Amino acid sequence: FMLRAILSADLNVAKHTPLAGSSYMSLPDFLHRKQCIINVENKDSRCFGYSILAALLQVDHHHHPHRAAQYDQYFAQYGLDKLDYPVKIEDLQDVEQEIDIPFNVFTFYDDEGKGRKPLYTSRIGDPQKVIDLLF
């Protein structure tokens, strides 16, 4: 075969926005109703740090575990004060090594949460003690 001419060409351009955790976002209704996720209501970009602390500290539900003030004093203790926020997906392996806390990050791609997929899987520690986070 031989190409003689190109009669037309289409170029589609889209803005690329890399995935990164940020500040508080409310949960979709189907997840909120399950009452199985602590969604810390932070006003800064340290959502990742709050999520790690919520899992580690397991604040009693009577003490409002969704309030950011419950966790602020612990950032330095767990090395979370040294991270660059918001944490980017491509930085998760380095972050895990730096804080030495194993975690997985999941997302879902349907409106019922049944289409769950991993964005990052822990590379360290005991698989039974890994923290699961939702992006």
Tab-separated table of C-alpha atoms in Angstrom:
chain	number	residue	atom	x	y	z
A	1	PHE	CA	0.000	0.000	0.000
A	2	MET	CA	1.058	3.528	-0.640
A	3	LEU	CA	-0.345	6.720	0.931
A	4	ARG	CA	-0.981	9.387	-1.696
A	5	ALA	CA	-2.757	12.110	0.262
A	6	ILE	CA	-4.253	13.041	3.601
A	7	LEU	CA	-7.618	14.613	2.969
A	8	SER	CA	-8.349	15.714	6.529
A	9	ALA	CA	-7.093	15.423	10.088
A	10	ASP	CA	-8.771	15.941	13.445
A	11	LEU	CA	-6.940	17.035	16.560
A	12	ASN	CA	-8.726	16.744	19.898
A	13	VAL	CA	-7.224	18.572	22.869
A	14	ALA	CA	-8.196	18.070	26.492
A	15	LYS	CA	-6.841	19.488	29.702
A	16	HIS	CA	-5.044	16.883	31.816
A	17	THR	CA	-5.634	17.211	35.542
A	18	PRO	CA	-3.471	14.758	37.502
A	19	LEU	CA	-5.150	12.939	40.377
A	20	ALA	CA	-4.353	14.346	43.803
A	21	GLY	CA	-6.136	14.315	47.109
A	22	SER	CA	-7.289	17.684	48.320
A	23	SER	CA	-9.694	19.004	50.899
A	24	TYR	CA	-13.022	17.718	52.159
A	25	MET	CA	-15.581	16.365	49.698
A	26	SER	CA	-18.870	14.917	50.859
A	27	LEU	CA	-19.402	11.226	50.242
A	28	PRO	CA	-21.898	10.012	47.655
A	29	ASP	CA	-25.207	9.104	49.310
A	30	PHE	CA	-24.777	5.344	48.889
A	31	LEU	CA	-21.513	5.459	50.868
A	32	HIS	CA	-22.741	7.950	53.446
A	33	ARG	CA	-25.728	5.719	54.253
A	34	LYS	CA	-23.436	2.777	55.031
A	35	GLN	CA	-21.804	4.759	57.861
A	36	CYS	CA	-18.574	2.819	57.417
A	37	ILE	CA	-16.225	5.598	56.301
A	38	ILE	CA	-14.803	8.394	58.423
A	39	ASN	CA	-14.781	11.436	56.171
A	40	VAL	CA	-12.855	14.160	58.019
A	41	GLU	CA	-14.233	17.632	57.294
A	42	ASN	CA	-10.977	19.513	56.772
A	43	LYS	CA	-10.701	22.970	55.226
A	44	ASP	CA	-7.073	22.660	54.094
A	45	SER	CA	-5.335	20.366	51.596
A	46	ARG	CA	-4.197	17.754	54.161
A	47	CYS	CA	-7.006	15.268	53.464
A	48	PHE	CA	-4.526	12.404	53.096
A	49	GLY	CA	-3.021	13.072	56.534
A	50	TYR	CA	-6.426	13.285	58.194
A	51	SER	CA	-7.462	10.013	56.566
A	52	ILE	CA	-4.368	8.198	57.825
A	53	LEU	CA	-4.866	9.579	61.337
A	54	ALA	CA	-8.579	8.715	61.383
A	55	ALA	CA	-7.674	5.095	60.650
A	56	LEU	CA	-4.804	4.927	63.135
A	57	LEU	CA	-6.453	6.688	66.058
A	58	GLN	CA	-9.994	5.347	65.704
A	59	VAL	CA	-11.688	8.191	67.588
A	60	ASP	CA	-14.911	7.080	69.284
A	61	HIS	CA	-18.003	8.150	67.341
A	62	HIS	CA	-19.232	10.077	70.411
A	63	HIS	CA	-16.162	12.319	70.075
A	64	HIS	CA	-16.937	13.397	66.474
A	65	PRO	CA	-14.255	11.588	64.427
A	66	HIS	CA	-15.238	13.625	61.348
A	67	ARG	CA	-13.887	16.849	62.903
A	68	ALA	CA	-10.387	17.838	61.803
A	69	ALA	CA	-9.537	19.305	65.218
A	70	GLN	CA	-9.448	15.754	66.631
A	71	TYR	CA	-6.303	15.011	64.603
A	72	ASP	CA	-4.296	18.240	64.260
A	73	GLN	CA	-2.054	17.518	67.255
A	74	TYR	CA	-0.929	14.150	65.807
A	75	PHE	CA	0.494	15.216	62.421
A	76	ALA	CA	4.059	15.618	63.742
A	77	GLN	CA	3.930	12.422	65.813
A	78	TYR	CA	3.280	10.329	62.680
A	79	GLY	CA	5.531	12.329	60.330
A	80	LEU	CA	2.570	13.641	58.360
A	81	ASP	CA	3.603	17.259	58.920
A	82	LYS	CA	6.577	16.821	56.557
A	83	LEU	CA	4.529	15.773	53.501
A	84	ASP	CA	3.756	18.007	50.536
A	85	TYR	CA	-0.001	18.442	50.355
A	86	PRO	CA	-2.092	17.667	48.461
A	87	VAL	CA	-0.501	14.232	48.049
A	88	LYS	CA	-0.378	13.128	44.407
A	89	ILE	CA	-1.173	9.569	43.320
A	90	GLU	CA	2.242	9.206	41.685
A	91	ASP	CA	3.913	10.101	45.024
A	92	LEU	CA	2.147	7.466	47.142
A	93	GLN	CA	4.974	4.920	47.126
A	94	ASP	CA	7.492	7.544	48.299
A	95	VAL	CA	5.048	8.808	50.932
A	96	GLU	CA	4.469	5.282	52.239
A	97	GLN	CA	8.218	4.742	52.583
A	98	GLU	CA	8.679	8.123	54.280
A	99	ILE	CA	5.967	7.722	56.930
A	100	ASP	CA	6.384	3.919	57.240
A	101	ILE	CA	2.628	3.375	57.469
A	102	PRO	CA	1.185	0.834	55.002
A	103	PHE	CA	-1.927	1.914	53.081
A	104	ASN	CA	-3.982	1.104	50.000
A	105	VAL	CA	-5.923	3.689	48.000
A	106	PHE	CA	-9.144	2.751	46.215
A	107	THR	CA	-11.627	4.544	44.022
A	108	PHE	CA	-14.926	3.524	42.475
A	109	TYR	CA	-16.222	4.077	38.977
A	110	ASP	CA	-19.964	3.524	39.287
A	111	ASP	CA	-22.837	5.090	41.205
A	112	GLU	CA	-23.247	2.193	43.639
A	113	GLY	CA	-19.654	1.632	44.742
A	114	LYS	CA	-19.577	-1.884	43.325
A	115	GLY	CA	-16.989	-0.961	40.712
A	116	ARG	CA	-14.121	-0.507	43.145
A	117	LYS	CA	-10.574	-0.463	41.827
A	118	PRO	CA	-7.184	0.070	43.456
A	119	LEU	CA	-5.186	3.201	42.640
A	120	TYR	CA	-2.305	2.189	44.897
A	121	THR	CA	-1.483	-1.017	46.775
A	122	SER	CA	0.849	-1.040	49.768
A	123	ARG	CA	4.430	-2.132	49.202
A	124	ILE	CA	5.358	-2.501	52.885
A	125	GLY	CA	4.194	-4.106	56.117
A	126	ASP	CA	1.763	-6.809	57.073
A	127	PRO	CA	-1.132	-7.036	54.558
A	128	GLN	CA	-3.537	-7.618	57.470
A	129	LYS	CA	-2.648	-4.218	59.001
A	130	VAL	CA	-2.827	-2.049	55.897
A	131	ILE	CA	-5.047	1.039	56.033
A	132	ASP	CA	-7.616	1.294	53.228
A	133	LEU	CA	-8.277	4.813	51.959
A	134	LEU	CA	-10.918	6.057	49.522
A	135	PHE	CA	-9.972	8.578	46.849
